[in-house]
mmCIF file with all atom_site columns, C-alpha atoms and ligand atoms in Angstrom:
data_model
loop_
_atom_site.group_PDB
_atom_site.id
_atom_site.type_symbol
_atom_site.label_atom_id
_atom_site.label_alt_id
_atom_site.label_comp_id
_atom_site.label_asym_id
_atom_site.label_entity_id
_atom_site.label_seq_id
_atom_site.pdbx_PDB_ins_code
_atom_site.Cartn_x
_atom_site.Cartn_y
_atom_site.Cartn_z
_atom_site.occupancy
_atom_site.B_iso_or_equiv
_atom_site.pdbx_formal_charge
_atom_site.auth_seq_id
_atom_site.auth_comp_id
_atom_site.auth_asym_id
_atom_site.auth_atom_id
_atom_site.pdbx_PDB_model_num
ATOM   1   C CA  . MET A 1 1   ? 127.420 73.410 195.081 1.00 0.00 ? 1   MET A CA  1
ATOM   2   C CA  . GLU A 1 2   ? 127.482 70.433 197.472 1.00 0.00 ? 2   GLU A CA  1
ATOM   3   C CA  . LYS A 1 3   ? 124.569 69.601 199.669 1.00 0.00 ? 3   LYS A CA  1
ATOM   4   C CA  . THR A 1 4   ? 124.525 68.113 203.149 1.00 0.00 ? 4   THR A CA  1
ATOM   5   C CA  . LEU A 1 5   ? 121.867 67.182 205.644 1.00 0.00 ? 5   LEU A CA  1
ATOM   6   C CA  . ALA A 1 6   ? 122.014 69.142 209.055 1.00 0.00 ? 6   ALA A CA  1
ATOM   7   C CA  . ILE A 1 7   ? 119.879 68.496 211.990 1.00 0.00 ? 7   ILE A CA  1
ATOM   8   C CA  . LEU A 1 8   ? 119.190 70.731 214.916 1.00 0.00 ? 8   LEU A CA  1
ATOM   9   C CA  . LYS A 1 9   ? 118.727 68.104 217.620 1.00 0.00 ? 9   LYS A CA  1
ATOM   10  C CA  . PRO A 1 10  ? 115.885 68.221 220.442 1.00 0.00 ? 10  PRO A CA  1
ATOM   11  C CA  . ASP A 1 11  ? 118.412 69.824 222.941 1.00 0.00 ? 11  ASP A CA  1
ATOM   12  C CA  . ALA A 1 12  ? 119.116 72.746 220.756 1.00 0.00 ? 12  ALA A CA  1
ATOM   13  C CA  . VAL A 1 13  ? 115.383 73.188 219.798 1.00 0.00 ? 13  VAL A CA  1
ATOM   14  C CA  . GLU A 1 14  ? 114.267 72.911 223.427 1.00 0.00 ? 14  GLU A CA  1
ATOM   15  C CA  . ARG A 1 15  ? 116.912 75.641 224.623 1.00 0.00 ? 15  ARG A CA  1
ATOM   16  C CA  . ASN A 1 16  ? 115.705 78.073 221.789 1.00 0.00 ? 16  ASN A CA  1
ATOM   17  C CA  . LEU A 1 17  ? 118.955 77.873 219.971 1.00 0.00 ? 17  LEU A CA  1
ATOM   18  C CA  . ILE A 1 18  ? 117.357 77.471 216.475 1.00 0.00 ? 18  ILE A CA  1
ATOM   19  C CA  . GLY A 1 19  ? 117.969 81.311 215.465 1.00 0.00 ? 19  GLY A CA  1
ATOM   20  C CA  . LYS A 1 20  ? 121.628 81.327 216.880 1.00 0.00 ? 20  LYS A CA  1
ATOM   21  C CA  . ILE A 1 21  ? 122.618 78.248 215.083 1.00 0.00 ? 21  ILE A CA  1
ATOM   22  C CA  . LEU A 1 22  ? 121.015 79.337 211.874 1.00 0.00 ? 22  LEU A CA  1
ATOM   23  C CA  . GLU A 1 23  ? 122.926 82.670 212.017 1.00 0.00 ? 23  GLU A CA  1
ATOM   24  C CA  . ARG A 1 24  ? 126.201 80.696 212.401 1.00 0.00 ? 24  ARG A CA  1
ATOM   25  C CA  . ILE A 1 25  ? 125.189 78.514 209.290 1.00 0.00 ? 25  ILE A CA  1
ATOM   26  C CA  . GLU A 1 26  ? 124.230 81.533 207.183 1.00 0.00 ? 26  GLU A CA  1
ATOM   27  C CA  . GLY A 1 27  ? 127.234 83.556 208.312 1.00 0.00 ? 27  GLY A CA  1
ATOM   28  C CA  . LYS A 1 28  ? 129.578 80.704 207.100 1.00 0.00 ? 28  LYS A CA  1
ATOM   29  C CA  . GLY A 1 29  ? 128.137 81.168 203.522 1.00 0.00 ? 29  GLY A CA  1
ATOM   30  C CA  . PHE A 1 30  ? 125.713 78.238 203.412 1.00 0.00 ? 30  PHE A CA  1
ATOM   31  C CA  . LYS A 1 31  ? 122.218 78.493 201.708 1.00 0.00 ? 31  LYS A CA  1
ATOM   32  C CA  . VAL A 1 32  ? 119.390 76.887 203.084 1.00 0.00 ? 32  VAL A CA  1
ATOM   33  C CA  . ALA A 1 33  ? 118.131 74.723 200.426 1.00 0.00 ? 33  ALA A CA  1
ATOM   34  C CA  . ALA A 1 34  ? 115.392 73.103 202.546 1.00 0.00 ? 34  ALA A CA  1
ATOM   35  C CA  . MET A 1 35  ? 114.052 73.452 206.122 1.00 0.00 ? 35  MET A CA  1
ATOM   36  C CA  . LYS A 1 36  ? 111.196 71.960 208.221 1.00 0.00 ? 36  LYS A CA  1
ATOM   37  C CA  . MET A 1 37  ? 110.685 70.975 211.614 1.00 0.00 ? 37  MET A CA  1
ATOM   38  C CA  . ALA A 1 38  ? 109.481 67.368 212.582 1.00 0.00 ? 38  ALA A CA  1
ATOM   39  C CA  . GLN A 1 39  ? 109.054 65.131 215.573 1.00 0.00 ? 39  GLN A CA  1
ATOM   40  C CA  . LEU A 1 40  ? 110.492 61.876 214.725 1.00 0.00 ? 40  LEU A CA  1
ATOM   41  C CA  . SER A 1 41  ? 109.180 58.564 215.804 1.00 0.00 ? 41  SER A CA  1
ATOM   42  C CA  . GLN A 1 42  ? 111.691 56.227 217.242 1.00 0.00 ? 42  GLN A CA  1
ATOM   43  C CA  . CYS A 1 43  ? 111.217 53.987 214.205 1.00 0.00 ? 43  CYS A CA  1
ATOM   44  C CA  . GLU A 1 44  ? 112.217 56.911 211.973 1.00 0.00 ? 44  GLU A CA  1
ATOM   45  C CA  . ALA A 1 45  ? 115.239 57.592 214.096 1.00 0.00 ? 45  ALA A CA  1
ATOM   46  C CA  . LYS A 1 46  ? 116.263 54.031 213.814 1.00 0.00 ? 46  LYS A CA  1
ATOM   47  C CA  . GLY A 1 47  ? 116.039 54.018 210.183 1.00 0.00 ? 47  GLY A CA  1
ATOM   48  C CA  . PHE A 1 48  ? 118.088 57.304 209.862 1.00 0.00 ? 48  PHE A CA  1
ATOM   49  C CA  . TYR A 1 49  ? 120.793 56.048 212.275 1.00 0.00 ? 49  TYR A CA  1
ATOM   50  C CA  . ASP A 1 50  ? 120.666 52.360 210.983 1.00 0.00 ? 50  ASP A CA  1
ATOM   51  C CA  . VAL A 1 51  ? 124.578 52.775 210.130 1.00 0.00 ? 51  VAL A CA  1
ATOM   52  C CA  . HIS A 1 52  ? 124.880 52.733 213.938 1.00 0.00 ? 52  HIS A CA  1
ATOM   53  C CA  . LYS A 1 53  ? 122.518 49.825 214.867 1.00 0.00 ? 53  LYS A CA  1
ATOM   54  C CA  . GLU A 1 54  ? 125.166 47.774 216.371 1.00 0.00 ? 54  GLU A CA  1
ATOM   55  C CA  . ARG A 1 55  ? 126.594 50.399 218.511 1.00 0.00 ? 55  ARG A CA  1
ATOM   56  C CA  . PRO A 1 56  ? 125.773 50.249 222.288 1.00 0.00 ? 56  PRO A CA  1
ATOM   57  C CA  . PHE A 1 57  ? 124.458 53.753 222.277 1.00 0.00 ? 57  PHE A CA  1
ATOM   58  C CA  . PHE A 1 58  ? 121.821 53.134 219.538 1.00 0.00 ? 58  PHE A CA  1
ATOM   59  C CA  . GLY A 1 59  ? 118.663 52.603 221.711 1.00 0.00 ? 59  GLY A CA  1
ATOM   60  C CA  . ASP A 1 60  ? 119.553 55.838 223.892 1.00 0.00 ? 60  ASP A CA  1
ATOM   61  C CA  . LEU A 1 61  ? 120.338 57.753 220.628 1.00 0.00 ? 61  LEU A CA  1
ATOM   62  C CA  . THR A 1 62  ? 117.277 56.874 218.872 1.00 0.00 ? 62  THR A CA  1
ATOM   63  C CA  . SER A 1 63  ? 115.086 57.539 222.137 1.00 0.00 ? 63  SER A CA  1
ATOM   64  C CA  . TYR A 1 64  ? 116.751 60.896 222.383 1.00 0.00 ? 64  TYR A CA  1
ATOM   65  C CA  . MET A 1 65  ? 116.261 61.953 218.803 1.00 0.00 ? 65  MET A CA  1
ATOM   66  C CA  . SER A 1 66  ? 112.583 61.167 218.996 1.00 0.00 ? 66  SER A CA  1
ATOM   67  C CA  . SER A 1 67  ? 112.232 62.926 222.456 1.00 0.00 ? 67  SER A CA  1
ATOM   68  C CA  . GLY A 1 68  ? 111.320 66.298 221.132 1.00 0.00 ? 68  GLY A CA  1
ATOM   69  C CA  . PRO A 1 69  ? 111.076 68.372 217.864 1.00 0.00 ? 69  PRO A CA  1
ATOM   70  C CA  . VAL A 1 70  ? 114.038 68.734 215.648 1.00 0.00 ? 70  VAL A CA  1
ATOM   71  C CA  . VAL A 1 71  ? 114.818 71.093 212.474 1.00 0.00 ? 71  VAL A CA  1
ATOM   72  C CA  . LEU A 1 72  ? 115.866 69.270 209.480 1.00 0.00 ? 72  LEU A CA  1
ATOM   73  C CA  . LEU A 1 73  ? 117.982 71.298 206.879 1.00 0.00 ? 73  LEU A CA  1
ATOM   74  C CA  . VAL A 1 74  ? 119.439 70.756 203.705 1.00 0.00 ? 74  VAL A CA  1
ATOM   75  C CA  . LEU A 1 75  ? 122.549 73.115 203.276 1.00 0.00 ? 75  LEU A CA  1
ATOM   76  C CA  . SER A 1 76  ? 124.356 74.139 200.112 1.00 0.00 ? 76  SER A CA  1
ATOM   77  C CA  . ARG A 1 77  ? 127.736 75.601 199.424 1.00 0.00 ? 77  ARG A CA  1
ATOM   78  C CA  . ASP A 1 78  ? 131.057 74.521 198.068 1.00 0.00 ? 78  ASP A CA  1
ATOM   79  C CA  . ASN A 1 79  ? 132.640 71.663 200.156 1.00 0.00 ? 79  ASN A CA  1
ATOM   80  C CA  . ALA A 1 80  ? 129.278 71.589 202.272 1.00 0.00 ? 80  ALA A CA  1
ATOM   81  C CA  . ILE A 1 81  ? 129.794 68.309 204.085 1.00 0.00 ? 81  ILE A CA  1
ATOM   82  C CA  . LYS A 1 82  ? 133.481 69.125 205.349 1.00 0.00 ? 82  LYS A CA  1
ATOM   83  C CA  . GLU A 1 83  ? 132.636 72.702 205.955 1.00 0.00 ? 83  GLU A CA  1
ATOM   84  C CA  . TRP A 1 84  ? 129.267 71.832 208.017 1.00 0.00 ? 84  TRP A CA  1
ATOM   85  C CA  . ARG A 1 85  ? 131.245 69.297 209.930 1.00 0.00 ? 85  ARG A CA  1
ATOM   86  C CA  . ASP A 1 86  ? 134.078 71.842 210.737 1.00 0.00 ? 86  ASP A CA  1
ATOM   87  C CA  . LEU A 1 87  ? 131.397 74.359 211.950 1.00 0.00 ? 87  LEU A CA  1
ATOM   88  C CA  . MET A 1 88  ? 129.769 71.940 214.236 1.00 0.00 ? 88  MET A CA  1
ATOM   89  C CA  . GLY A 1 89  ? 133.060 70.654 215.813 1.00 0.00 ? 89  GLY A CA  1
ATOM   90  C CA  . ALA A 1 90  ? 133.760 67.259 217.218 1.00 0.00 ? 90  ALA A CA  1
ATOM   91  C CA  . THR A 1 91  ? 130.978 64.797 218.111 1.00 0.00 ? 91  THR A CA  1
ATOM   92  C CA  . ASN A 1 92  ? 132.009 64.986 221.725 1.00 0.00 ? 92  ASN A CA  1
ATOM   93  C CA  . PRO A 1 93  ? 131.882 68.681 222.883 1.00 0.00 ? 93  PRO A CA  1
ATOM   94  C CA  . ALA A 1 94  ? 134.769 67.843 225.295 1.00 0.00 ? 94  ALA A CA  1
ATOM   95  C CA  . ASP A 1 95  ? 136.880 67.479 222.215 1.00 0.00 ? 95  ASP A CA  1
ATOM   96  C CA  . ALA A 1 96  ? 135.422 70.264 220.104 1.00 0.00 ? 96  ALA A CA  1
ATOM   97  C CA  . ALA A 1 97  ? 137.493 73.166 219.072 1.00 0.00 ? 97  ALA A CA  1
ATOM   98  C CA  . GLU A 1 98  ? 136.958 76.865 220.419 1.00 0.00 ? 98  GLU A CA  1
ATOM   99  C CA  . GLY A 1 99  ? 134.147 78.570 218.428 1.00 0.00 ? 99  GLY A CA  1
ATOM   100 C CA  . THR A 1 100 ? 132.313 75.627 217.124 1.00 0.00 ? 100 THR A CA  1
ATOM   101 C CA  . ILE A 1 101 ? 128.718 75.072 217.692 1.00 0.00 ? 101 ILE A CA  1
ATOM   102 C CA  . ARG A 1 102 ? 129.228 72.074 219.727 1.00 0.00 ? 102 ARG A CA  1
ATOM   103 C CA  . LYS A 1 103 ? 131.845 73.643 221.971 1.00 0.00 ? 103 LYS A CA  1
ATOM   104 C CA  . ASP A 1 104 ? 129.513 76.597 222.642 1.00 0.00 ? 104 ASP A CA  1
ATOM   105 C CA  . PHE A 1 105 ? 125.957 74.848 222.811 1.00 0.00 ? 105 PHE A CA  1
ATOM   106 C CA  . ALA A 1 106 ? 126.368 70.984 223.306 1.00 0.00 ? 106 ALA A CA  1
ATOM   107 C CA  . VAL A 1 107 ? 125.516 69.426 226.524 1.00 0.00 ? 107 VAL A CA  1
ATOM   108 C CA  . ASN A 1 108 ? 127.326 66.078 226.015 1.00 0.00 ? 108 ASN A CA  1
ATOM   109 C CA  . ILE A 1 109 ? 128.158 63.500 223.382 1.00 0.00 ? 109 ILE A CA  1
ATOM   110 C CA  . GLU A 1 110 ? 124.490 62.482 223.059 1.00 0.00 ? 110 GLU A CA  1
ATOM   111 C CA  . LYS A 1 111 ? 122.783 65.843 223.411 1.00 0.00 ? 111 LYS A CA  1
ATOM   112 C CA  . ASN A 1 112 ? 125.387 67.438 221.112 1.00 0.00 ? 112 ASN A CA  1
ATOM   113 C CA  . SER A 1 113 ? 123.191 69.950 219.371 1.00 0.00 ? 113 SER A CA  1
ATOM   114 C CA  . THR A 1 114 ? 123.665 69.114 215.583 1.00 0.00 ? 114 THR A CA  1
ATOM   115 C CA  . HIS A 1 115 ? 124.053 66.329 213.025 1.00 0.00 ? 115 HIS A CA  1
ATOM   116 C CA  . GLY A 1 116 ? 125.730 66.450 209.824 1.00 0.00 ? 116 GLY A CA  1
ATOM   117 C CA  . SER A 1 117 ? 126.297 63.955 206.957 1.00 0.00 ? 117 SER A CA  1
ATOM   118 C CA  . ASP A 1 118 ? 130.007 62.606 206.802 1.00 0.00 ? 118 ASP A CA  1
ATOM   119 C CA  . ALA A 1 119 ? 130.508 61.563 203.337 1.00 0.00 ? 119 ALA A CA  1
ATOM   120 C CA  . PRO A 1 120 ? 128.809 62.164 199.944 1.00 0.00 ? 120 PRO A CA  1
ATOM   121 C CA  . ASP A 1 121 ? 126.860 58.839 200.071 1.00 0.00 ? 121 ASP A CA  1
ATOM   122 C CA  . THR A 1 122 ? 125.614 59.377 203.438 1.00 0.00 ? 122 THR A CA  1
ATOM   123 C CA  . ALA A 1 123 ? 124.497 62.974 202.491 1.00 0.00 ? 123 ALA A CA  1
ATOM   124 C CA  . ALA A 1 124 ? 122.473 61.530 199.617 1.00 0.00 ? 124 ALA A CA  1
ATOM   125 C CA  . PHE A 1 125 ? 120.875 58.866 201.650 1.00 0.00 ? 125 PHE A CA  1
ATOM   126 C CA  . GLU A 1 126 ? 120.130 61.434 204.575 1.00 0.00 ? 126 GLU A CA  1
ATOM   127 C CA  . ILE A 1 127 ? 118.670 64.158 202.522 1.00 0.00 ? 127 ILE A CA  1
ATOM   128 C CA  . SER A 1 128 ? 116.482 61.676 200.504 1.00 0.00 ? 128 SER A CA  1
ATOM   129 C CA  . TYR A 1 129 ? 115.271 60.136 203.922 1.00 0.00 ? 129 TYR A CA  1
ATOM   130 C CA  . PHE A 1 130 ? 113.609 63.399 204.967 1.00 0.00 ? 130 PHE A CA  1
ATOM   131 C CA  . PHE A 1 131 ? 113.032 65.476 201.771 1.00 0.00 ? 131 PHE A CA  1
ATOM   132 C CA  . SER A 1 132 ? 111.624 64.834 198.265 1.00 0.00 ? 132 SER A CA  1
ATOM   133 C CA  . GLN A 1 133 ? 113.234 66.439 195.343 1.00 0.00 ? 133 GLN A CA  1
ATOM   134 C CA  . THR A 1 134 ? 110.402 69.186 194.969 1.00 0.00 ? 134 THR A CA  1
ATOM   135 C CA  . GLU A 1 135 ? 111.174 70.416 198.711 1.00 0.00 ? 135 GLU A CA  1
ATOM   136 C CA  . ILE A 1 136 ? 114.717 71.287 197.831 1.00 0.00 ? 136 ILE A CA  1
ATOM   137 C CA  . VAL A 1 137 ? 115.474 74.551 196.093 1.00 0.00 ? 137 VAL A CA  1
ATOM   138 C CA  . GLY A 1 138 ? 118.753 75.371 194.160 1.00 0.00 ? 138 GLY A CA  1
HETATM 139 P P1  . CMP B 2 .   ? 125.679 62.176 215.112 1.00 0.00 ? 201 CMP B P1  1
HETATM 140 O O1  . CMP B 2 .   ? 126.590 63.234 214.500 1.00 0.00 ? 201 CMP B O1  1
HETATM 141 O O2  . CMP B 2 .   ? 124.312 62.638 215.046 1.00 0.00 ? 201 CMP B O2  1
HETATM 142 O O3  . CMP B 2 .   ? 125.949 60.730 214.894 1.00 0.00 ? 201 CMP B O3  1
HETATM 143 C C1  . CMP B 2 .   ? 125.666 59.764 215.659 1.00 0.00 ? 201 CMP B C1  1
HETATM 144 C C2  . CMP B 2 .   ? 125.341 60.138 217.097 1.00 0.00 ? 201 CMP B C2  1
HETATM 145 O O4  . CMP B 2 .   ? 125.473 59.194 218.164 1.00 0.00 ? 201 CMP B O4  1
HETATM 146 C C3  . CMP B 2 .   ? 126.347 61.146 217.354 1.00 0.00 ? 201 CMP B C3  1
HETATM 147 O O5  . CMP B 2 .   ? 126.104 62.375 216.801 1.00 0.00 ? 201 CMP B O5  1
HETATM 148 C C4  . CMP B 2 .   ? 126.142 61.323 218.954 1.00 0.00 ? 201 CMP B C4  1
HETATM 149 O O6  . CMP B 2 .   ? 125.255 62.260 219.351 1.00 0.00 ? 201 CMP B O6  1
HETATM 150 C C5  . CMP B 2 .   ? 125.459 59.892 219.365 1.00 0.00 ? 201 CMP B C5  1
HETATM 151 N N1  . CMP B 2 .   ? 126.479 59.265 220.286 1.00 0.00 ? 201 CMP B N1  1
HETATM 152 C C6  . CMP B 2 .   ? 125.969 58.907 221.437 1.00 0.00 ? 201 CMP B C6  1
HETATM 153 N N2  . CMP B 2 .   ? 127.193 58.208 222.106 1.00 0.00 ? 201 CMP B N2  1
HETATM 154 C C7  . CMP B 2 .   ? 128.050 58.246 221.291 1.00 0.00 ? 201 CMP B C7  1
HETATM 155 C C8  . CMP B 2 .   ? 129.412 57.511 221.163 1.00 0.00 ? 201 CMP B C8  1
HETATM 156 N N3  . CMP B 2 .   ? 129.924 57.072 222.326 1.00 0.00 ? 201 CMP B N3  1
HETATM 157 N N4  . CMP B 2 .   ? 130.215 57.898 220.215 1.00 0.00 ? 201 CMP B N4  1
HETATM 158 C C9  . CMP B 2 .   ? 129.768 58.419 219.132 1.00 0.00 ? 201 CMP B C9  1
HETATM 159 N N5  . CMP B 2 .   ? 128.597 58.950 218.951 1.00 0.00 ? 201 CMP B N5  1
HETATM 160 C C10 . CMP B 2 .   ? 127.695 58.814 219.948 1.00 0.00 ? 201 CMP B C10 1
#
């Protein structure tokens, strides 16, 4: 079983979409291996998105990610990284396929409702950024 980090972003939490998104996650065969809510500081958001620090949207992204509560999840299943990215859809909801979470729920490229790790090394970093080993089951 592979693990990936998922975040339900402030726009999703604010619009009471936690239940609807978790239903899609569980419906696709993922096991929730860890879950908690958090209100990130901008400093924590900057550390998480450090790979994007040179991008023009870095300031807005980290302000937004610290603007309200988020749900942090470790998801487990076979091929979890790709399966979660497929379920989310394209980063920009304007490009997202029908039936994906971002197509159905995202507001725009910044308020795009969910995050997912993009590769095994980033999944390992992102999971350990928010969760200790004892908080993860399975
Ligand atoms: P996420 O998958 O969390 O990874 C980085 C985030 O930066 C991305 O989702 C978007 O929400 C946000 N972002 C804002 N502007 C852009 C952009 N122009 N290109 C890519 N990502 C962007």
